[in-house]
mmCIF file of C-alpha atoms in Angstrom:
data_model
loop_
_atom_site.group_PDB
_atom_site.id
_atom_site.type_symbol
_atom_site.label_atom_id
_atom_site.label_comp_id
_atom_site.label_asym_id
_atom_site.label_seq_id
_atom_site.Cartn_x
_atom_site.Cartn_y
_atom_site.Cartn_z
ATOM 1 C CA MET A 1 31.398 -138.460 230.427
ATOM 2 C CA LEU A 2 31.414 -142.497 229.309
ATOM 3 C CA GLN A 3 34.357 -143.383 227.245
ATOM 4 C CA PRO A 4 32.496 -144.494 223.581
ATOM 5 C CA PRO A 5 33.388 -148.021 222.139
ATOM 6 C CA PRO A 6 35.593 -148.856 219.905
ATOM 7 C CA ILE A 7 34.271 -148.034 216.245
ATOM 8 C CA VAL A 8 34.154 -150.086 213.095
ATOM 9 C CA LEU A 9 33.184 -148.313 209.386
ATOM 10 C CA SER A 10 31.985 -150.985 207.402
ATOM 11 C CA PHE A 11 31.079 -150.604 203.789
ATOM 12 C CA ALA A 12 28.680 -152.689 202.129
ATOM 13 C CA ALA A 13 25.121 -153.137 200.458
ATOM 14 C CA ASN A 14 22.141 -153.262 202.238
ATOM 15 C CA ASP A 15 20.384 -156.157 202.289
ATOM 16 C CA PRO A 16 16.582 -156.255 203.212
ATOM 17 C CA SER A 17 16.350 -159.675 204.521
ATOM 18 C CA GLY A 18 18.522 -158.680 206.932
ATOM 19 C CA GLY A 19 20.945 -161.860 206.877
ATOM 20 C CA ALA A 20 23.857 -160.493 205.223
ATOM 21 C CA GLY A 21 25.366 -156.914 203.878
ATOM 22 C CA LEU A 22 25.319 -154.155 206.035
ATOM 23 C CA GLN A 23 22.672 -155.306 208.299
ATOM 24 C CA ALA A 24 24.545 -158.440 209.105
ATOM 25 C CA ASP A 25 27.646 -156.334 209.996
ATOM 26 C CA LEU A 26 25.988 -153.704 211.993
ATOM 27 C CA LEU A 27 24.575 -156.709 214.227
ATOM 28 C CA ALA A 28 27.641 -158.437 214.741
ATOM 29 C CA ILE A 29 29.821 -155.500 215.618
ATOM 30 C CA ALA A 30 27.139 -154.161 218.042
ATOM 31 C CA SER A 31 27.058 -157.466 219.901
ATOM 32 C CA LEU A 32 30.823 -157.365 220.254
ATOM 33 C CA GLY A 33 31.027 -154.006 222.000
ATOM 34 C CA CYS A 34 31.877 -151.993 219.155
ATOM 35 C CA HIS A 35 29.916 -149.245 217.574
ATOM 36 C CA PRO A 36 28.890 -149.348 213.807
ATOM 37 C CA LEU A 37 29.469 -147.146 211.085
ATOM 38 C CA SER A 38 27.652 -147.900 207.980
ATOM 39 C CA VAL A 39 28.732 -146.592 204.120
ATOM 40 C CA MET A 40 26.186 -148.020 201.864
ATOM 41 C CA THR A 41 27.724 -149.385 198.493
ATOM 42 C CA ALA A 42 24.604 -150.487 196.816
ATOM 43 C CA ILE A 43 20.717 -151.488 197.389
ATOM 44 C CA THR A 44 20.126 -155.057 196.666
ATOM 45 C CA VAL A 45 16.919 -157.116 196.036
ATOM 46 C CA GLN A 46 17.342 -160.070 197.814
ATOM 47 C CA ASP A 47 15.464 -162.667 200.140
ATOM 48 C CA THR A 48 17.218 -165.637 202.417
ATOM 49 C CA ALA A 49 17.069 -167.611 199.024
ATOM 50 C CA GLY A 50 19.280 -165.836 196.903
ATOM 51 C CA VAL A 51 20.230 -162.115 195.033
ATOM 52 C CA GLU A 52 17.539 -160.968 192.388
ATOM 53 C CA ASP A 53 19.348 -157.981 191.660
ATOM 54 C CA VAL A 54 21.684 -155.088 193.100
ATOM 55 C CA MET A 55 21.915 -151.167 192.124
ATOM 56 C CA PRO A 56 25.288 -149.714 193.045
ATOM 57 C CA LEU A 57 25.331 -146.138 194.051
ATOM 58 C CA ASP A 58 26.997 -142.909 192.295
ATOM 59 C CA PRO A 59 30.573 -143.586 193.465
ATOM 60 C CA GLU A 60 30.480 -139.979 195.028
ATOM 61 C CA TRP A 61 27.926 -140.762 197.315
ATOM 62 C CA VAL A 62 29.776 -143.151 198.876
ATOM 63 C CA ALA A 63 32.421 -141.260 199.303
ATOM 64 C CA ASP A 64 30.721 -138.473 200.720
ATOM 65 C CA GLN A 65 28.941 -141.029 203.154
ATOM 66 C CA ALA A 66 33.132 -142.242 204.305
ATOM 67 C CA ARG A 67 34.314 -138.729 204.127
ATOM 68 C CA ALA A 68 31.613 -137.410 206.026
ATOM 69 C CA VAL A 69 31.862 -139.717 209.421
ATOM 70 C CA LEU A 70 35.706 -140.026 209.052
ATOM 71 C CA GLU A 71 35.917 -136.507 209.612
ATOM 72 C CA ASP A 72 33.662 -136.710 212.596
ATOM 73 C CA MET A 73 34.755 -139.790 214.806
ATOM 74 C CA PRO A 74 38.166 -142.097 215.377
ATOM 75 C CA VAL A 75 37.266 -145.025 213.252
ATOM 76 C CA GLN A 76 39.486 -148.386 214.677
ATOM 77 C CA VAL A 77 38.783 -150.618 211.941
ATOM 78 C CA PHE A 78 37.597 -150.503 208.025
ATOM 79 C CA LYS A 79 35.353 -153.506 206.994
ATOM 80 C CA ILE A 80 34.380 -153.940 203.554
ATOM 81 C CA GLY A 81 31.858 -156.392 201.878
ATOM 82 C CA LEU A 82 29.809 -156.164 198.830
ATOM 83 C CA LEU A 83 30.937 -153.417 196.402
ATOM 84 C CA GLY A 84 29.034 -152.881 193.399
ATOM 85 C CA SER A 85 30.640 -151.682 190.845
ATOM 86 C CA VAL A 86 34.618 -151.089 189.533
ATOM 87 C CA GLU A 87 33.927 -147.175 190.390
ATOM 88 C CA ILE A 88 33.174 -147.959 193.658
ATOM 89 C CA ILE A 89 35.909 -150.215 194.272
ATOM 90 C CA ALA A 90 38.477 -146.962 193.105
ATOM 91 C CA THR A 91 36.306 -144.540 195.272
ATOM 92 C CA ILE A 92 36.764 -146.685 198.317
ATOM 93 C CA ALA A 93 40.715 -147.424 197.511
ATOM 94 C CA GLU A 94 41.096 -143.702 197.882
ATOM 95 C CA VAL A 95 39.528 -143.056 200.989
ATOM 96 C CA ILE A 96 40.846 -145.869 202.826
ATOM 97 C CA SER A 97 44.306 -144.892 201.513
ATOM 98 C CA ASP A 98 44.146 -141.764 203.229
ATOM 99 C CA TYR A 99 43.895 -144.187 206.483
ATOM 100 C CA PRO A 100 46.767 -146.244 205.695
ATOM 101 C CA GLN A 101 47.085 -146.626 210.265
ATOM 102 C CA ILE A 102 43.743 -148.411 210.379
ATOM 103 C CA PRO A 103 43.507 -151.957 209.730
ATOM 104 C CA LEU A 104 41.273 -153.100 206.775
ATOM 105 C CA VAL A 105 39.202 -156.747 206.856
ATOM 106 C CA MET A 106 37.658 -157.357 203.791
ATOM 107 C CA ASP A 107 34.992 -160.272 202.965
ATOM 108 C CA PRO A 108 35.598 -160.293 198.668
ATOM 109 C CA VAL A 109 31.754 -161.096 198.281
ATOM 110 C CA LEU A 110 32.005 -162.905 194.618
ATOM 111 C CA THR A 111 28.968 -164.912 194.580
ATOM 112 C CA SER A 112 26.002 -165.217 196.713
ATOM 113 C CA GLY A 113 25.240 -168.523 198.711
ATOM 114 C CA ARG A 114 22.561 -169.160 195.748
ATOM 115 C CA GLY A 115 25.289 -168.496 193.430
ATOM 116 C CA ASP A 116 24.543 -165.591 192.277
ATOM 117 C CA GLU A 117 27.232 -163.285 190.420
ATOM 118 C CA LEU A 118 27.957 -160.011 192.486
ATOM 119 C CA ALA A 119 31.284 -159.416 190.853
ATOM 120 C CA SER A 120 32.521 -159.264 187.480
ATOM 121 C CA GLU A 121 35.724 -160.015 186.390
ATOM 122 C CA GLU A 122 36.906 -156.622 185.949
ATOM 123 C CA MET A 123 35.525 -156.127 189.399
ATOM 124 C CA ILE A 124 38.111 -158.819 190.935
ATOM 125 C CA ASP A 125 40.828 -157.282 188.502
ATOM 126 C CA ALA A 126 39.940 -153.994 190.206
ATOM 127 C CA MET A 127 40.064 -155.490 193.785
ATOM 128 C CA ARG A 128 43.291 -157.048 192.975
ATOM 129 C CA GLU A 129 44.795 -154.155 191.889
ATOM 130 C CA LEU A 130 43.578 -151.092 193.861
ATOM 131 C CA LEU A 131 41.848 -152.783 197.559
ATOM 132 C CA LEU A 132 44.286 -156.106 198.249
ATOM 133 C CA PRO A 133 47.342 -154.006 198.817
ATOM 134 C CA GLN A 134 45.760 -152.309 201.284
ATOM 135 C CA VAL A 135 44.285 -155.297 203.062
ATOM 136 C CA THR A 136 45.006 -156.518 206.801
ATOM 137 C CA VAL A 137 43.103 -159.290 206.864
ATOM 138 C CA LEU A 138 41.237 -160.923 203.597
ATOM 139 C CA THR A 139 38.090 -163.591 204.456
ATOM 140 C CA PRO A 140 37.768 -165.376 201.444
ATOM 141 C CA ASN A 141 35.790 -168.786 201.647
ATOM 142 C CA SER A 142 37.877 -171.246 199.194
ATOM 143 C CA LEU A 143 35.505 -170.822 196.206
ATOM 144 C CA GLU A 144 36.612 -166.931 196.392
ATOM 145 C CA ALA A 145 40.007 -167.612 197.353
ATOM 146 C CA ARG A 146 40.666 -169.925 194.202
ATOM 147 C CA HIS A 147 38.653 -167.394 191.896
ATOM 148 C CA LEU A 148 40.580 -163.893 193.277
ATOM 149 C CA ALA A 149 44.122 -166.409 193.145
ATOM 150 C CA GLN A 150 43.394 -167.686 189.562
ATOM 151 C CA LEU A 151 46.009 -167.083 187.006
ATOM 152 C CA GLU A 152 45.525 -167.126 183.112
ATOM 153 C CA ASN A 153 47.394 -170.215 182.674
ATOM 154 C CA ASP A 154 45.963 -172.001 185.534
ATOM 155 C CA SER A 155 44.039 -175.307 184.568
ATOM 156 C CA HIS A 156 41.572 -177.143 186.397
ATOM 157 C CA VAL A 157 41.280 -173.761 189.014
ATOM 158 C CA THR A 158 38.590 -175.688 191.403
ATOM 159 C CA LYS A 159 41.554 -177.801 192.749
ATOM 160 C CA LEU A 160 44.000 -175.090 193.100
ATOM 161 C CA ASP A 161 45.997 -175.517 196.251
ATOM 162 C CA LEU A 162 44.662 -173.418 198.789
ATOM 163 C CA SER A 163 48.239 -172.716 200.325
ATOM 164 C CA LEU A 164 48.960 -171.617 197.028
ATOM 165 C CA CYS A 165 46.183 -169.035 196.874
ATOM 166 C CA ALA A 166 46.991 -168.006 200.017
ATOM 167 C CA GLN A 167 50.524 -166.849 198.732
ATOM 168 C CA ARG A 168 49.128 -165.264 195.720
ATOM 169 C CA LEU A 169 47.190 -163.253 197.765
ATOM 170 C CA LEU A 170 49.520 -162.259 199.989
ATOM 171 C CA ASP A 171 51.899 -161.189 197.179
ATOM 172 C CA LEU A 172 49.254 -158.644 195.782
ATOM 173 C CA GLY A 173 49.730 -157.006 198.973
ATOM 174 C CA CYS A 174 47.332 -158.630 201.577
ATOM 175 C CA GLU A 175 48.887 -158.793 205.233
ATOM 176 C CA TYR A 176 46.985 -161.941 206.096
ATOM 177 C CA VAL A 177 44.619 -164.407 204.099
ATOM 178 C CA LEU A 178 42.091 -166.185 206.178
ATOM 179 C CA ILE A 179 40.562 -169.229 203.794
ATOM 180 C CA THR A 180 37.580 -170.665 205.319
ATOM 181 C CA GLY A 181 36.327 -174.449 204.113
ATOM 182 C CA THR A 182 33.043 -174.697 204.914
ATOM 183 C CA HIS A 183 32.897 -175.584 200.692
ATOM 184 C CA GLU A 184 35.499 -178.015 201.218
ATOM 185 C CA ASN A 185 34.705 -181.804 201.134
ATOM 186 C CA THR A 186 35.951 -182.194 204.603
ATOM 187 C CA ALA A 187 34.399 -183.852 207.847
ATOM 188 C CA GLN A 188 35.423 -180.586 210.053
ATOM 189 C CA VAL A 189 35.387 -177.232 208.745
ATOM 190 C CA THR A 190 38.926 -175.839 208.635
ATOM 191 C CA ASN A 191 39.595 -172.378 208.478
ATOM 192 C CA THR A 192 43.368 -171.320 207.934
ATOM 193 C CA LEU A 193 45.423 -168.310 208.333
ATOM 194 C CA PHE A 194 48.053 -167.453 206.498
ATOM 195 C CA ALA A 195 50.758 -164.676 206.681
ATOM 196 C CA ALA A 196 53.895 -163.949 204.880
ATOM 197 C CA ASP A 197 56.217 -166.602 206.694
ATOM 198 C CA GLY A 198 53.728 -169.624 206.060
ATOM 199 C CA THR A 199 50.476 -170.851 208.434
ATOM 200 C CA ALA A 200 49.778 -168.522 211.471
ATOM 201 C CA ARG A 201 46.824 -170.872 212.679
ATOM 202 C CA SER A 202 44.171 -173.627 211.714
ATOM 203 C CA ASP A 203 41.110 -174.115 213.443
ATOM 204 C CA HIS A 204 38.762 -177.050 213.103
ATOM 205 C CA TRP A 205 35.011 -176.623 213.494
ATOM 206 C CA GLU A 206 31.911 -179.075 213.747
ATOM 207 C CA ARG A 207 30.288 -178.921 210.261
ATOM 208 C CA LEU A 208 26.612 -177.554 211.299
ATOM 209 C CA PRO A 209 24.058 -179.449 208.843
ATOM 210 C CA ASN A 210 22.315 -175.889 207.461
ATOM 211 C CA THR A 211 23.478 -173.568 204.743
ATOM 212 C CA TYR A 212 23.450 -169.779 206.231
ATOM 213 C CA HIS A 213 22.702 -166.420 204.295
ATOM 214 C CA GLY A 214 25.482 -164.050 205.383
ATOM 215 C CA SER A 215 27.845 -166.027 208.015
ATOM 216 C CA GLY A 216 30.798 -164.626 205.616
ATOM 217 C CA CYS A 217 29.854 -160.842 206.845
ATOM 218 C CA THR A 218 29.949 -162.143 210.425
ATOM 219 C CA LEU A 219 32.889 -163.584 210.015
ATOM 220 C CA ALA A 220 35.337 -160.541 208.831
ATOM 221 C CA SER A 221 32.677 -158.404 210.837
ATOM 222 C CA ALA A 222 33.836 -160.165 214.416
ATOM 223 C CA ILE A 223 37.397 -160.142 213.425
ATOM 224 C CA ALA A 224 37.119 -156.491 212.593
ATOM 225 C CA ALA A 225 35.521 -155.622 215.891
ATOM 226 C CA PHE A 226 37.801 -158.197 218.096
ATOM 227 C CA LEU A 227 40.486 -155.785 216.589
ATOM 228 C CA ALA A 228 38.686 -152.880 217.527
ATOM 229 C CA ASN A 229 38.858 -154.327 220.880
ATOM 230 C CA GLY A 230 42.590 -154.349 220.922
ATOM 231 C CA LEU A 231 43.138 -157.989 220.352
ATOM 232 C CA SER A 232 45.887 -159.374 218.151
ATOM 233 C CA ILE A 233 45.167 -160.306 214.337
ATOM 234 C CA THR A 234 45.631 -164.004 215.679
ATOM 235 C CA GLU A 235 43.598 -163.532 218.598
ATOM 236 C CA SER A 236 40.977 -161.891 216.623
ATOM 237 C CA VAL A 237 40.675 -164.621 213.983
ATOM 238 C CA LYS A 238 40.491 -167.295 216.690
ATOM 239 C CA GLU A 239 37.599 -165.229 218.847
ATOM 240 C CA ALA A 240 35.721 -164.353 215.452
ATOM 241 C CA GLN A 241 35.955 -168.065 214.815
ATOM 242 C CA ASP A 242 34.337 -168.957 217.674
ATOM 243 C CA TYR A 243 31.584 -166.254 217.898
ATOM 244 C CA THR A 244 30.431 -166.651 214.452
ATOM 245 C CA TRP A 245 30.308 -170.699 214.778
ATOM 246 C CA HIS A 246 27.984 -170.312 217.972
ATOM 247 C CA THR A 247 25.628 -167.746 215.723
ATOM 248 C CA LEU A 248 25.263 -170.235 213.246
ATOM 249 C CA GLN A 249 24.873 -173.118 215.962
ATOM 250 C CA ALA A 250 21.835 -170.670 217.170
ATOM 251 C CA GLY A 251 20.511 -169.559 213.632
ATOM 252 C CA PHE A 252 17.173 -169.770 212.694
ATOM 253 C CA ARG A 253 15.034 -169.811 209.114
ATOM 254 C CA PRO A 254 12.767 -167.145 209.022
ATOM 255 C CA GLY A 255 12.049 -167.326 205.659
ATOM 256 C CA MET A 256 12.046 -170.303 202.957
ATOM 257 C CA GLY A 257 15.771 -169.840 202.097
ATOM 258 C CA GLN A 258 18.963 -170.301 204.288
ATOM 259 C CA TYR A 259 19.512 -170.253 207.717
ATOM 260 C CA ILE A 260 20.498 -166.428 209.362
ATOM 261 C CA PRO A 261 23.231 -166.438 211.982
ATOM 262 C CA ASN A 262 22.032 -165.564 215.376
ATOM 263 C CA ARG A 263 24.471 -162.614 215.981
ATOM 264 C CA LEU A 264 22.890 -162.028 219.387
ATOM 265 C CA TYR A 265 22.730 -165.776 220.568
ATOM 266 C CA TRP A 266 24.365 -164.609 223.552
ATOM 267 C CA VAL A 267 21.108 -162.478 224.671
ATOM 268 C CA ARG A 268 19.039 -165.564 224.621
ATOM 269 C CA ASP A 269 21.648 -167.347 227.033
ATOM 270 C CA ASP A 270 21.168 -164.487 229.580
ATOM 271 C CA GLU A 271 17.459 -164.915 229.404
ATOM 272 C CA ASP A 272 17.729 -168.748 229.726
ATOM 273 C CA ALA A 273 20.114 -168.323 232.651
ATOM 274 C CA GLY A 274 17.892 -166.046 234.546
ATOM 275 C CA ASP A 275 20.391 -163.102 235.370
ATOM 276 C CA ASP A 276 22.556 -160.287 234.239
ATOM 277 C CA THR A 277 25.527 -161.638 233.226
ATOM 278 C CA ASP A 278 27.980 -159.898 230.581
ATOM 279 C CA MET A 279 28.362 -160.801 227.352
ATOM 280 C CA SER A 280 31.798 -162.604 227.535
ATOM 281 C CA THR A 281 29.948 -164.803 230.555
ATOM 282 C CA ALA A 282 27.209 -165.640 228.031
ATOM 283 C CA GLN A 283 29.837 -166.822 225.479
ATOM 284 C CA GLU A 284 32.115 -168.770 228.399
ATOM 285 C CA ASN A 285 28.372 -170.198 228.893
ATOM 286 C CA ALA A 286 27.925 -171.424 225.974
ATOM 287 C CA ASP A 287 31.013 -173.024 225.150
#
């Protein structure tokens, strides 16, 4: 009997466009050799331009979905995306607290790429209190990092130093914080991984010309998949950035909004090469 692939469980919302949410998670996780499990937190009405509406599921349904698969299969890593409500946050926090040995990668989805609000201040408070203390790797972009780290007496929140934001998020209980720099006014995109003892790594990437629907989902899911495959946290963060950058470089625009990351870009590489090379070889060729 063949050894099953590593298993990653994603808590996220449905995205009918296939660009973000559960669909993005499933594609990225499977692309990197893991078996994805999905627990739906909400149903969204959205396309590649933005999110029109969100309907959170009953928290009991969220808990039941998770308990059913967790009692059936061994999960190596949890990944969290859009949550939907304070009650769902509390429910997921309770479920994952029963599995403290399983690493947790969290993409704190606060807004859509267009700026549609996807998390109220009450939800953000619940994330800080209930989820962040259980997070292994938090993956906010710079805007999300500043919002999550904001204190009542902060002025000019948009100018908060990102290393200060990271320290505040680490103080809330996160083991690592990876702050991505896509929204910063820099020639290259700089992504920095912070740990309790300082900067664990900093990576610089060519800034691509387009905007993308689901890039954050792809990055967090890729980190989860590499962790599930046995890499260390710093190695997982490095490899996940490389994978994500290539999905963006090979991105496509199927609708009238943003581009979508091509999470199976390496399949086209194989076809173009005209051979049966495996994914790792295809990625080496892409590099």
